[in-house]
Coordinates of C-alpha atoms in Angstrom, one line a residue:
Chain A
M375 CA 0.1 -0.1 -0.2
S376 CA 2.7 2.8 1.1
G377 CA 4.2 1.5 -2.2
A378 CA 1.2 2.1 -4.6
R379 CA 0.5 5.3 -2.6
A380 CA 4.1 6.5 -3.0
T381 CA 3.9 6.1 -6.8
T382 CA 1.3 7.7 -7.6
T383 CA 2.1 10.5 -5.4
E384 CA 5.4 11.2 -7.3
A385 CA 3.5 10.2 -10.6
I386 CA 1.4 13.4 -9.9
A387 CA 3.6 15.4 -8.4
A388 CA 5.9 15.0 -11.7
A389 CA 3.6 15.3 -14.2
R390 CA 2.3 19.1 -12.2
P391 CA 5.3 19.7 -9.8
A392 CA 3.1 23.3 -9.1
A393 CA -0.3 21.7 -8.9
A394 CA -0.2 20.9 -5.1
A395 CA 0.8 25.3 -4.3
R396 CA -2.0 26.7 -6.1
P397 CA -4.9 25.7 -4.2
A398 CA -6.6 28.9 -3.9
A399 CA -6.6 29.1 -8.3
V400 CA -8.4 25.9 -8.1
E401 CA -10.8 26.7 -5.6
R402 CA -11.6 29.6 -8.3
R403 CA -11.4 28.2 -11.5
R404 CA -13.3 25.0 -10.2
R405 CA -15.9 26.6 -8.2
P406 CA -17.7 29.8 -9.1
F407 CA -20.5 28.5 -7.8
P408 CA -21.3 25.6 -5.3
W409 CA -23.6 23.7 -6.9
G410 CA -21.6 20.2 -6.8
R411 CA -22.1 20.9 -2.7
L412 CA -25.9 21.5 -2.7
V413 CA -25.6 18.3 -5.1
V414 CA -23.7 16.7 -2.4
H415 CA -25.9 17.9 0.5
A416 CA -29.0 16.5 -1.8
L417 CA -27.2 13.3 -1.6
L418 CA -26.1 12.8 1.7
I419 CA -29.8 13.8 3.1
V420 CA -31.4 11.2 0.6
A421 CA -28.9 8.5 2.3
V422 CA -29.6 9.6 5.3
A423 CA -33.3 9.5 5.0
V424 CA -33.0 5.7 3.1
I425 CA -31.2 4.6 6.4
A426 CA -33.3 6.5 8.9
F427 CA -36.6 4.7 7.1
P428 CA -36.8 1.3 8.7
L429 CA -36.3 2.8 12.1
Y430 CA -38.4 5.8 11.8
F431 CA -40.6 3.4 10.0
A432 CA -40.9 1.6 13.1
F433 CA -41.4 4.6 15.6
V434 CA -44.9 5.6 13.3
I435 CA -46.3 1.9 13.5
S436 CA -45.6 1.9 17.7
T437 CA -47.8 4.9 17.7
Q438 CA -50.8 3.7 15.6
E439 CA -53.7 1.3 16.7
V440 CA -53.8 -2.2 15.1
D441 CA -56.8 -0.4 13.0
E442 CA -54.4 2.3 11.5
V443 CA -51.2 -0.4 11.1
V444 CA -53.9 -2.7 9.2
Q445 CA -54.9 0.3 7.0
K446 CA -54.1 1.1 3.2
P447 CA -52.3 2.9 2.1
P448 CA -49.6 2.7 4.8
R449 CA -50.0 6.0 7.0
L450 CA -46.8 7.4 7.5
L451 CA -47.1 9.8 10.2
P452 CA -47.5 9.3 13.8
S453 CA -50.5 8.9 16.1
I454 CA -51.0 9.1 19.3
H455 CA -51.3 6.4 20.8
L456 CA -47.3 6.2 21.6
V457 CA -48.0 5.7 25.3
E458 CA -50.5 2.7 25.9
N459 CA -48.7 1.0 23.0
Y460 CA -45.4 1.4 25.2
V461 CA -47.3 0.5 28.4
E462 CA -48.8 -2.3 26.9
A463 CA -46.0 -3.8 24.5
W464 CA -44.0 -3.2 28.1
R465 CA -46.3 -4.7 30.6
R466 CA -46.6 -8.3 27.7
S467 CA -43.5 -9.1 27.2
G468 CA -42.1 -8.7 30.9
M469 CA -39.9 -5.1 29.5
G470 CA -38.7 -4.0 32.7
R471 CA -37.0 -7.6 33.4
L472 CA -36.0 -7.9 29.8
L473 CA -34.0 -4.6 30.0
L474 CA -32.1 -5.1 33.3
N475 CA -30.9 -9.0 32.1
S476 CA -29.9 -7.0 28.8
T477 CA -28.2 -4.2 31.0
I478 CA -25.9 -6.2 33.7
V479 CA -25.1 -9.2 31.0
A480 CA -23.8 -6.1 28.2
V481 CA -22.0 -4.2 31.5
A482 CA -20.6 -7.2 33.0
V483 CA -19.7 -8.2 29.6
A484 CA -18.0 -5.0 28.7
V485 CA -16.9 -4.8 31.7
G486 CA -15.0 -8.5 32.3
K487 CA -13.9 -8.6 28.5
I488 CA -11.6 -5.4 29.2
L489 CA -10.3 -5.6 33.3
I490 CA -9.5 -9.8 32.3
S491 CA -7.5 -8.4 28.4
M492 CA -5.8 -5.6 30.6
L493 CA -4.5 -7.9 33.2
S494 CA -3.1 -10.5 30.3
A495 CA -1.6 -7.5 28.1
F496 CA 0.0 -6.4 31.5
A497 CA 1.7 -9.9 32.1
I498 CA 2.4 -10.2 28.2
V499 CA 4.4 -6.8 28.0
Y500 CA 5.8 -6.1 31.7
F501 CA 7.5 -9.3 32.0
R502 CA 9.2 -12.3 31.0
F503 CA 7.8 -15.4 32.0
R504 CA 7.4 -19.4 30.8
G505 CA 5.0 -19.7 28.3
A506 CA 4.2 -16.3 27.6
G507 CA 4.4 -17.0 23.9
L508 CA 1.4 -20.0 24.2
V509 CA -0.4 -17.5 26.4
F510 CA -0.4 -15.1 23.7
W511 CA -1.0 -18.1 20.9
M512 CA -4.1 -19.2 22.9
I513 CA -5.6 -15.7 23.2
F514 CA -5.0 -15.3 19.7
V515 CA -7.0 -18.3 18.6
T516 CA -9.9 -17.7 20.8
L517 CA -10.8 -15.3 17.2
M518 CA -11.2 -18.9 15.3
L519 CA -13.6 -20.3 17.4
P520 CA -16.3 -18.6 17.8
I521 CA -20.3 -20.0 19.1
P522 CA -21.4 -22.2 16.3
V523 CA -18.0 -24.3 16.1
R524 CA -17.8 -25.5 19.4
I525 CA -21.9 -24.9 20.4
L526 CA -23.1 -28.2 22.0
P527 CA -20.1 -29.3 23.7
T528 CA -19.5 -25.5 25.5
Y529 CA -23.4 -26.0 26.1
E530 CA -22.6 -29.2 28.5
V531 CA -20.3 -27.3 29.8
I532 CA -22.2 -24.6 31.3
G533 CA -25.1 -27.7 32.3
S534 CA -22.3 -29.4 34.3
L535 CA -21.4 -26.2 35.9
G536 CA -24.9 -25.2 37.0
W537 CA -25.0 -22.7 35.0
L538 CA -27.9 -22.6 32.8
D539 CA -30.2 -19.8 33.7
T540 CA -27.6 -18.0 35.6
Y541 CA -26.0 -14.7 34.9
A542 CA -22.4 -16.4 35.1
G543 CA -23.1 -18.9 32.6
L544 CA -24.6 -15.6 30.2
T545 CA -21.7 -13.5 30.6
I546 CA -18.4 -15.3 31.8
P547 CA -18.1 -17.4 28.7
L548 CA -18.7 -14.6 26.5
M549 CA -15.3 -12.6 28.6
A550 CA -12.4 -14.1 26.8
S551 CA -11.4 -11.1 24.0
A552 CA -8.5 -11.7 21.4
T553 CA -9.2 -7.9 20.1
A554 CA -9.2 -6.0 23.7
T555 CA -5.8 -7.8 24.8
F556 CA -4.0 -7.0 21.2
L557 CA -5.6 -3.4 21.5
F558 CA -4.3 -3.2 25.4
R559 CA -0.7 -4.6 24.3
Q560 CA -0.2 -2.7 21.4
F561 CA -0.6 0.4 24.0
Y562 CA 1.0 -0.9 26.3
L563 CA 3.7 -1.0 24.1
T564 CA 3.7 2.8 23.2
V565 CA 3.9 3.6 26.5
P566 CA 7.4 5.1 27.4
N567 CA 9.5 2.4 28.4
E568 CA 11.0 5.3 30.9
L569 CA 7.8 5.7 33.0
A570 CA 7.9 2.0 34.0
E571 CA 11.9 2.3 35.3
A572 CA 11.0 5.5 37.1
A573 CA 8.5 4.2 38.8
Q574 CA 10.6 0.8 40.1
L575 CA 13.1 3.0 41.1
D576 CA 10.6 4.8 43.5
G577 CA 10.4 1.8 44.7
C578 CA 6.8 1.0 42.9
G579 CA 5.5 -2.3 42.4
P580 CA 4.3 -4.0 39.4
L581 CA 0.3 -4.2 40.3
R582 CA 0.3 -0.3 41.4
F583 CA 2.3 0.7 38.2
L584 CA -0.5 -0.8 37.0
W585 CA -3.4 0.5 39.0
A586 CA -1.2 4.3 39.4
F587 CA 0.0 4.7 36.5
L588 CA -1.0 2.3 33.6
L589 CA -4.9 3.2 34.4
P590 CA -5.1 6.4 34.1
L591 CA -3.1 6.6 30.7
S592 CA -6.0 3.9 29.8
W593 CA -8.8 5.4 30.2
A594 CA -9.5 6.8 26.2
N595 CA -8.9 2.7 25.4
I596 CA -11.3 2.1 28.5
A597 CA -13.9 4.1 26.7
A598 CA -13.6 3.1 23.5
L599 CA -14.1 -0.6 23.5
F600 CA -16.5 -0.1 26.4
V601 CA -18.3 1.4 23.7
V602 CA -18.1 -1.3 21.5
L603 CA -18.5 -4.6 24.1
F604 CA -21.7 -3.0 25.5
I605 CA -23.3 -3.1 21.6
Y606 CA -21.7 -6.9 21.4
G607 CA -23.1 -8.0 24.7
W608 CA -26.6 -6.1 24.1
N609 CA -27.2 -7.5 21.1
E610 CA -25.8 -11.2 21.3
Y611 CA -28.8 -14.1 20.6
F612 CA -27.5 -17.2 19.9
W613 CA -26.0 -17.4 22.8
P614 CA -28.9 -16.1 25.6
L615 CA -31.1 -18.0 23.8
L616 CA -29.5 -21.2 24.0
I617 CA -28.3 -21.0 27.8
T618 CA -31.6 -19.7 29.6
N619 CA -34.7 -21.2 29.9
T620 CA -37.0 -19.0 31.6
E621 CA -39.0 -16.5 31.1
S622 CA -37.2 -14.3 33.6
M623 CA -33.1 -14.3 32.4
R624 CA -34.1 -13.4 28.6
T625 CA -32.4 -10.8 27.6
V626 CA -34.6 -8.3 25.8
V627 CA -33.3 -9.1 21.7
I628 CA -34.3 -12.6 22.3
G629 CA -36.9 -12.2 24.6
L630 CA -39.5 -9.7 21.7
E631 CA -39.3 -12.7 20.0
S632 CA -42.6 -13.5 22.4
L633 CA -44.2 -10.4 21.1
I634 CA -44.4 -11.4 17.5
P635 CA -47.8 -13.3 16.2
R636 CA -46.9 -16.4 14.3
S637 CA -49.9 -18.1 14.6
G638 CA -53.0 -17.0 12.2
T639 CA -55.4 -17.1 14.9
E640 CA -53.6 -13.8 16.7
L641 CA -54.5 -10.3 16.4
P642 CA -51.9 -8.8 14.5
T643 CA -50.5 -6.3 17.0
W644 CA -47.7 -5.4 15.1
N645 CA -48.0 -1.7 16.8
L646 CA -46.9 -3.3 20.0
I647 CA -44.2 -5.6 18.4
M648 CA -43.1 -2.3 17.2
A649 CA -42.9 -0.4 20.6
G650 CA -41.4 -3.6 21.7
A651 CA -38.3 -2.9 19.2
M652 CA -38.1 0.7 19.7
M653 CA -37.3 -0.3 23.7
A654 CA -34.9 -3.0 22.4
L655 CA -32.9 -1.1 20.3
L656 CA -32.7 2.6 21.8
P657 CA -30.2 2.1 24.5
P658 CA -27.4 0.2 22.1
V659 CA -27.9 2.8 19.5
A660 CA -28.1 6.0 22.8
V661 CA -24.6 4.8 24.0
I662 CA -23.7 5.3 20.1
L663 CA -25.0 8.7 19.5
F664 CA -23.6 9.9 23.0
M665 CA -20.0 8.4 22.9
Q666 CA -19.7 8.6 19.4
R667 CA -16.4 9.8 19.5
W668 CA -15.3 7.2 21.8
F669 CA -17.3 4.4 19.8
V670 CA -15.1 5.7 16.1
K671 CA -12.0 5.1 18.0
G672 CA -13.3 1.5 19.5
L673 CA -14.5 0.3 16.1
I674 CA -11.4 1.0 14.5
E675 CA -8.3 0.2 16.6
S676 CA -9.7 -2.8 18.6
E677 CA -9.9 -4.3 14.7
K678 CA -6.0 -3.4 14.0
Chain B
M1360 CA 10.0 -5.2 21.6
K1361 CA 9.7 -3.3 24.6
R1362 CA 12.3 -4.3 27.5
T1363 CA 10.7 -6.3 30.4
V1364 CA 11.1 -4.8 33.4
F1365 CA 8.7 -5.8 36.5
R1366 CA 10.4 -9.2 37.9
G1367 CA 7.7 -11.8 39.5
R1368 CA 8.0 -15.1 39.7
L1369 CA 4.2 -16.1 40.4
L1370 CA 2.3 -12.7 39.4
P1371 CA 2.7 -13.2 35.7
Y1372 CA 0.7 -16.3 35.7
L1373 CA -2.0 -15.1 38.3
L1374 CA -2.2 -12.4 35.6
V1375 CA -3.2 -14.3 32.9
L1376 CA -5.0 -16.8 34.9
P1377 CA -8.0 -15.3 34.3
Q1378 CA -7.9 -14.8 30.5
V1379 CA -6.7 -18.7 30.1
A1380 CA -8.9 -20.3 32.1
V1381 CA -11.6 -18.8 30.0
T1382 CA -10.0 -19.4 26.6
I1383 CA -9.7 -22.9 27.9
V1384 CA -12.9 -23.5 29.3
F1385 CA -14.6 -22.4 27.2
F1386 CA -13.2 -22.6 23.9
F1387 CA -10.4 -24.8 23.7
W1388 CA -12.0 -28.1 25.5
P1389 CA -15.2 -27.6 23.5
A1390 CA -13.6 -27.3 20.5
A1391 CA -11.6 -30.2 21.2
K1392 CA -15.0 -31.9 22.0
S1393 CA -16.9 -31.1 18.9
L1394 CA -13.3 -32.6 17.0
W1395 CA -14.2 -35.7 18.8
L1396 CA -18.0 -36.1 19.3
S1397 CA -17.8 -35.3 15.2
L1398 CA -16.5 -39.3 14.8
Y1399 CA -19.1 -40.4 17.0
K1400 CA -22.6 -41.3 17.3
S1401 CA -23.8 -40.9 20.2
S1402 CA -27.4 -40.7 21.8
P1403 CA -28.7 -38.0 23.5
F1404 CA -30.3 -39.9 26.4
G1405 CA -27.2 -41.3 27.9
G1406 CA -26.2 -43.9 25.5
R1407 CA -23.1 -45.3 24.8
D1408 CA -21.0 -43.3 22.2
V1409 CA -20.1 -45.6 19.2
Y1410 CA -17.1 -44.7 17.3
V1411 CA -18.0 -44.5 13.7
G1412 CA -15.1 -42.7 12.3
L1413 CA -16.1 -40.5 9.0
E1414 CA -19.6 -41.3 8.8
N1415 CA -21.0 -38.0 10.1
F1416 CA -19.6 -36.7 7.1
R1417 CA -20.2 -38.6 4.6
A1418 CA -23.4 -38.4 5.7
L1419 CA -23.7 -34.9 5.4
L1420 CA -22.0 -34.3 2.5
T1421 CA -24.3 -36.4 0.4
T1422 CA -27.3 -34.9 1.9
P1423 CA -28.6 -32.1 -0.9
E1424 CA -30.0 -30.2 2.1
Y1425 CA -26.3 -29.5 3.2
Y1426 CA -25.2 -28.0 0.2
D1427 CA -28.5 -26.4 0.1
S1428 CA -27.7 -24.9 3.7
V1429 CA -23.6 -24.3 1.8
V1430 CA -25.3 -22.3 -1.2
N1431 CA -27.8 -19.8 1.1
S1432 CA -25.3 -19.2 3.1
F1433 CA -22.6 -17.6 1.0
V1434 CA -25.6 -15.7 -1.2
F1435 CA -27.0 -14.7 2.1
A1436 CA -22.9 -13.1 2.9
G1437 CA -22.4 -12.5 0.1
G1438 CA -25.6 -10.3 -0.2
V1439 CA -25.2 -9.0 3.2
T1440 CA -21.0 -8.2 2.2
G1441 CA -22.2 -6.6 -1.4
L1442 CA -24.4 -4.3 -0.4
S1443 CA -23.5 -3.0 3.0
V1444 CA -19.6 -2.7 1.7
L1445 CA -20.7 -1.0 -1.6
G1446 CA -23.2 1.4 0.4
G1447 CA -20.8 2.6 3.1
L1448 CA -18.7 2.9 0.4
V1449 CA -20.9 5.3 -2.0
V1450 CA -22.0 7.0 1.7
A1451 CA -18.4 7.7 3.3
G1452 CA -17.3 9.4 -0.3
L1453 CA -20.0 12.0 0.3
A1454 CA -19.7 12.4 3.6
N1455 CA -16.2 13.2 3.0
Q1456 CA -16.2 16.2 1.1
K1457 CA -15.3 19.5 2.8
I1458 CA -19.5 20.4 3.8
R1459 CA -21.2 22.2 6.5
G1460 CA -22.6 19.9 9.0
L1461 CA -20.7 17.3 8.4
A1462 CA -20.8 16.1 11.9
V1463 CA -24.2 15.8 11.5
Y1464 CA -24.3 13.9 8.7
R1465 CA -22.3 11.2 10.2
T1466 CA -23.7 11.2 13.4
A1467 CA -26.9 10.3 11.1
L1468 CA -25.1 7.8 9.5
L1469 CA -23.3 5.8 12.1
W1470 CA -26.0 4.7 14.9
P1471 CA -27.8 1.5 13.1
Y1472 CA -24.7 -0.2 14.2
G1473 CA -26.5 -0.5 17.8
I1474 CA -29.4 -2.2 16.1
A1475 CA -29.4 -6.0 16.7
P1476 CA -29.8 -8.3 13.5
A1477 CA -32.5 -9.9 14.9
I1478 CA -34.4 -6.1 16.1
A1479 CA -33.3 -5.1 12.6
G1480 CA -35.4 -8.1 10.8
I1481 CA -38.6 -8.1 13.4
I1482 CA -38.3 -4.3 11.6
F1483 CA -37.8 -5.5 8.0
L1484 CA -40.4 -8.6 8.9
F1485 CA -42.8 -6.0 8.9
I1486 CA -41.8 -3.6 6.2
F1487 CA -42.2 -7.0 4.2
H1488 CA -45.2 -8.4 5.8
P1489 CA -47.5 -9.8 2.9
A1490 CA -51.0 -8.1 4.0
Y1491 CA -50.0 -5.2 6.0
G1492 CA -46.1 -4.6 4.9
I1493 CA -45.1 -1.1 2.9
L1494 CA -42.9 -3.3 0.4
P1495 CA -45.3 -5.4 -1.1
Y1496 CA -48.0 -2.6 -1.3
V1497 CA -45.6 -0.4 -3.2
V1498 CA -44.5 -3.4 -5.0
S1499 CA -48.4 -4.6 -6.2
F1500 CA -48.8 -0.9 -8.1
V1501 CA -46.1 -1.7 -10.6
T1502 CA -46.6 -5.5 -11.1
A1503 CA -49.4 -8.5 -10.3
Y1504 CA -46.0 -10.4 -8.9
E1505 CA -46.7 -12.0 -5.8
F1506 CA -44.6 -10.3 -3.4
N1507 CA -44.7 -12.8 -0.5
W1508 CA -41.6 -13.8 1.4
L1509 CA -43.6 -16.7 3.3
L1510 CA -44.2 -18.2 -0.3
K1511 CA -41.3 -17.1 -2.7
G1512 CA -37.6 -18.1 -1.4
W1513 CA -35.7 -15.4 -2.8
V1514 CA -38.1 -12.8 -1.7
A1515 CA -37.4 -14.1 2.3
M1516 CA -33.5 -13.5 1.2
T1517 CA -33.9 -10.5 0.4
L1518 CA -35.5 -9.6 3.4
V1519 CA -32.9 -10.9 5.3
V1520 CA -29.7 -9.9 3.9
V1521 CA -31.6 -6.3 3.2
A1522 CA -32.1 -6.0 7.7
T1523 CA -28.4 -8.0 8.3
A1524 CA -26.6 -5.3 5.7
W1525 CA -28.6 -2.3 7.0
T1526 CA -26.9 -3.4 10.7
H1527 CA -23.6 -3.7 8.8
L1528 CA -23.7 -0.1 7.2
G1529 CA -22.5 1.9 10.0
Y1530 CA -19.1 0.4 10.7
N1531 CA -18.5 0.1 7.2
I1532 CA -19.0 4.0 6.7
A1533 CA -17.2 4.3 9.6
F1534 CA -13.8 2.3 8.5
F1535 CA -14.1 4.4 4.8
L1536 CA -14.8 7.0 6.6
A1537 CA -10.8 6.1 8.6
G1538 CA -9.7 5.3 5.3
L1539 CA -10.8 8.5 3.0
Q1540 CA -8.8 10.9 5.3
G1541 CA -5.8 9.0 5.0
V1542 CA -6.1 10.4 0.9
P1543 CA -3.8 13.4 0.6
D1544 CA -5.1 16.7 -0.2
S1545 CA -2.6 17.2 -2.4
L1546 CA -3.2 14.4 -4.6
L1547 CA -7.0 15.0 -4.9
E1548 CA -6.2 18.8 -5.8
A1549 CA -3.4 17.7 -8.3
A1550 CA -6.2 16.1 -10.0
S1551 CA -8.6 18.8 -9.9
V1552 CA -6.7 20.8 -12.4
D1553 CA -6.1 18.1 -14.8
G1554 CA -9.9 18.8 -15.0
A1555 CA -10.9 15.9 -13.0
G1556 CA -13.8 16.0 -12.2
G1557 CA -15.8 14.9 -8.4
V1558 CA -16.6 11.2 -9.7
R1559 CA -13.1 10.6 -11.9
R1560 CA -11.3 12.1 -8.6
F1561 CA -12.9 9.2 -7.0
T1562 CA -12.8 6.5 -9.4
A1563 CA -8.8 6.9 -10.0
I1564 CA -7.4 8.0 -7.3
V1565 CA -9.7 6.8 -4.1
L1566 CA -11.2 3.9 -4.9
P1567 CA -7.0 2.2 -5.5
L1568 CA -5.7 3.6 -2.4
L1569 CA -8.3 2.2 -0.6
S1570 CA -8.3 -1.3 -2.0
P1571 CA -7.0 -2.7 1.3
V1572 CA -10.2 -1.2 3.3
T1573 CA -12.6 -2.7 1.1
F1574 CA -10.7 -6.2 1.1
Y1575 CA -10.7 -6.0 4.8
L1576 CA -14.4 -4.8 5.2
V1577 CA -15.1 -7.4 2.9
V1578 CA -13.6 -10.3 4.8
V1579 CA -14.9 -9.0 8.1
N1580 CA -18.4 -8.7 6.3
M1581 CA -18.5 -12.4 5.2
V1582 CA -17.2 -13.8 9.1
S1583 CA -19.5 -11.9 10.7
A1584 CA -22.3 -12.2 8.0
F1585 CA -21.3 -15.8 8.2
F1586 CA -20.7 -16.1 12.1
G1587 CA -22.9 -13.7 13.7
S1588 CA -26.8 -13.8 12.0
F1589 CA -28.2 -16.7 13.7
G1590 CA -30.4 -14.1 15.2
V1591 CA -31.8 -12.4 12.5
I1592 CA -32.9 -16.0 10.7
H1593 CA -34.7 -17.5 14.0
A1594 CA -36.5 -14.1 14.9
V1595 CA -37.4 -13.8 11.5
T1596 CA -37.3 -16.9 8.6
H1597 CA -36.6 -20.0 11.1
G1598 CA -35.1 -21.4 7.9
G1599 CA -37.7 -20.7 5.7
P1600 CA -39.4 -20.7 3.7
G1601 CA -38.5 -24.2 2.2
G1602 CA -35.6 -23.9 3.8
A1603 CA -34.6 -21.1 1.9
T1604 CA -33.1 -19.2 3.8
E1605 CA -31.6 -22.3 5.9
I1606 CA -28.1 -20.7 6.2
M1607 CA -24.7 -23.6 7.8
V1608 CA -25.0 -22.0 11.1
Y1609 CA -29.1 -22.0 11.7
K1610 CA -29.1 -25.9 10.1
L1611 CA -26.3 -26.7 12.6
W1612 CA -28.3 -25.2 16.0
K1613 CA -31.7 -26.9 14.5
D1614 CA -30.3 -30.3 14.0
G1615 CA -28.4 -30.3 17.2
F1616 CA -30.7 -28.5 19.6
I1617 CA -34.1 -29.8 17.6
G1618 CA -33.1 -33.2 16.0
L1619 CA -30.8 -33.8 18.4
N1620 CA -28.2 -35.0 16.2
L1621 CA -25.0 -34.8 18.2
G1622 CA -22.8 -36.3 15.5
S1623 CA -23.9 -34.7 12.4
S1624 CA -23.9 -31.0 14.0
A1625 CA -20.6 -31.6 15.6
A1626 CA -19.2 -32.8 12.1
Q1627 CA -20.9 -29.3 11.1
S1628 CA -19.2 -27.8 13.7
V1629 CA -15.8 -28.6 12.7
I1630 CA -16.5 -27.9 8.8
L1631 CA -17.6 -24.4 9.9
M1632 CA -14.1 -24.4 11.8
A1633 CA -12.5 -25.0 9.1
I1634 CA -14.3 -22.0 7.1
V1635 CA -13.4 -19.4 9.5
I1636 CA -10.0 -20.4 9.9
G1637 CA -9.7 -19.7 6.5
L1638 CA -10.9 -16.3 6.7
T1639 CA -9.0 -15.0 9.7
M1640 CA -5.6 -16.1 8.0
L1641 CA -7.1 -14.5 5.2
Q1642 CA -7.6 -11.2 7.4
F1643 CA -4.7 -11.1 9.1
R1644 CA -2.9 -11.4 5.8
V1645 CA -5.0 -8.0 4.8
A1646 CA -4.1 -6.6 8.3
E1647 CA -1.1 -7.2 7.6
K1648 CA -1.2 -5.3 4.4
K1649 CA -2.8 -2.5 6.3
V1650 CA -0.9 -1.7 8.6
T1651 CA 2.5 -1.5 6.3
Y1652 CA 1.2 1.7 4.6

């Protein structure tokens, strides 16, 4: 890539040596009136509208009565039944419990992954010990073992631990994280070695160094990882479906299915389903909107 | 490489213990057990396991339904990847212009990443609803074709592909935007002096520079669609109609947990393991290249 970019740059620079030095002239000659920008704005607004439409549509349906939901042509404007629909969907699906479970799972998975990844990355970077290479390799290999390739035996393990229908079963097996470990390792390697040396000279032990020096330096990484991992934990479907059997341990993503009418005899209460969907998707979307800076950082850096 | 500075005999082992414990108990042991199970015919009711060699694989590879699920998986993952990577590229290209309100647009484009594919599936389920959905309603003006996902396999596939691609878009837009910020302004200005318009600048300069990011996103989206899409199938189509949306991950779950055919399910796990190892290797090849530029 570096090669390709360098050659293109050089080729163009050689062909037009003065080009880069005349941005102002370019501006004047190429843009007498910003028609181009208007077009870009228009296209972007179309893109935003297309992307947002399904969510808008779900919201609109969630505010209508059943009669309005099934009418033709479909009504694309919100109606006045928002509160009663949300209350009814909340009651019917046991939404309070579902949201509580999802919050517990998402926070526990995110915090757990961050914690155990920080510790193992710290050991790998700041200690020399027998088997360090093996540990690193083991963590790497977990990337190649997603839930579907080990599903039956993992279920057995959870069963024999007595963790079916427990928060431990819902969260602990998801806590191993190669990407978070690599991110912390990468970050620790950029911390100047002198910091650790100076701390050591002052009689600071490894754990105190981790707590008092590395942790405060890591907050940006932790926040970024937290957003991405929270969303991962909240939206996980396969795992909670497998190891929960009781209604009270369901997370919202799988609990919502109970609202969908499967037989023809049930009333098409799509307004309630959409109200439920809105409540299920709002927390992770809100986390993205309010922590956007960290979200983008976490997304991009944890995948390196 | 960093010089190690702390000494301690036991401490490093204690520090890696939680990660290693989770890794062994929930990853290595079950994966090994999957390999082992795939060679046995086991009874779910506590009977003894019988060694059958590669019989489970032979049985699997001679069933047409299994091939259908393989084809469905590739159609599904290919569709999701094509739609969301291409869409992400176009939208990111637009959002990378020097215009007012960029931050607002970006915020408005990224949030679908937070929506679980299963929830997205439920929303699109209503959009595609044969009786009340807005899409079949619109289609009915154009053609008399029965646009009913409960009857037509390809409509059901379109439904789950579009829903999943929608949730992938934000991720791809974020990566393309990051990639676009690495494209030097001087290059674009030079091309602009040469009389290249916006579209031409994009195809001739930006696109080639984005090829590593694009390739990386193709692999990541494939892996995610392949292994992370159980939810949308389970919540929306249940693999139907007539197995048209039964992807490998769904079939594996169905055969193992509903059909209780543990040996076959384990064999399917092993085949998936081979696929994910291949794709991960590919991803790291790409990642290495990405790092060097």
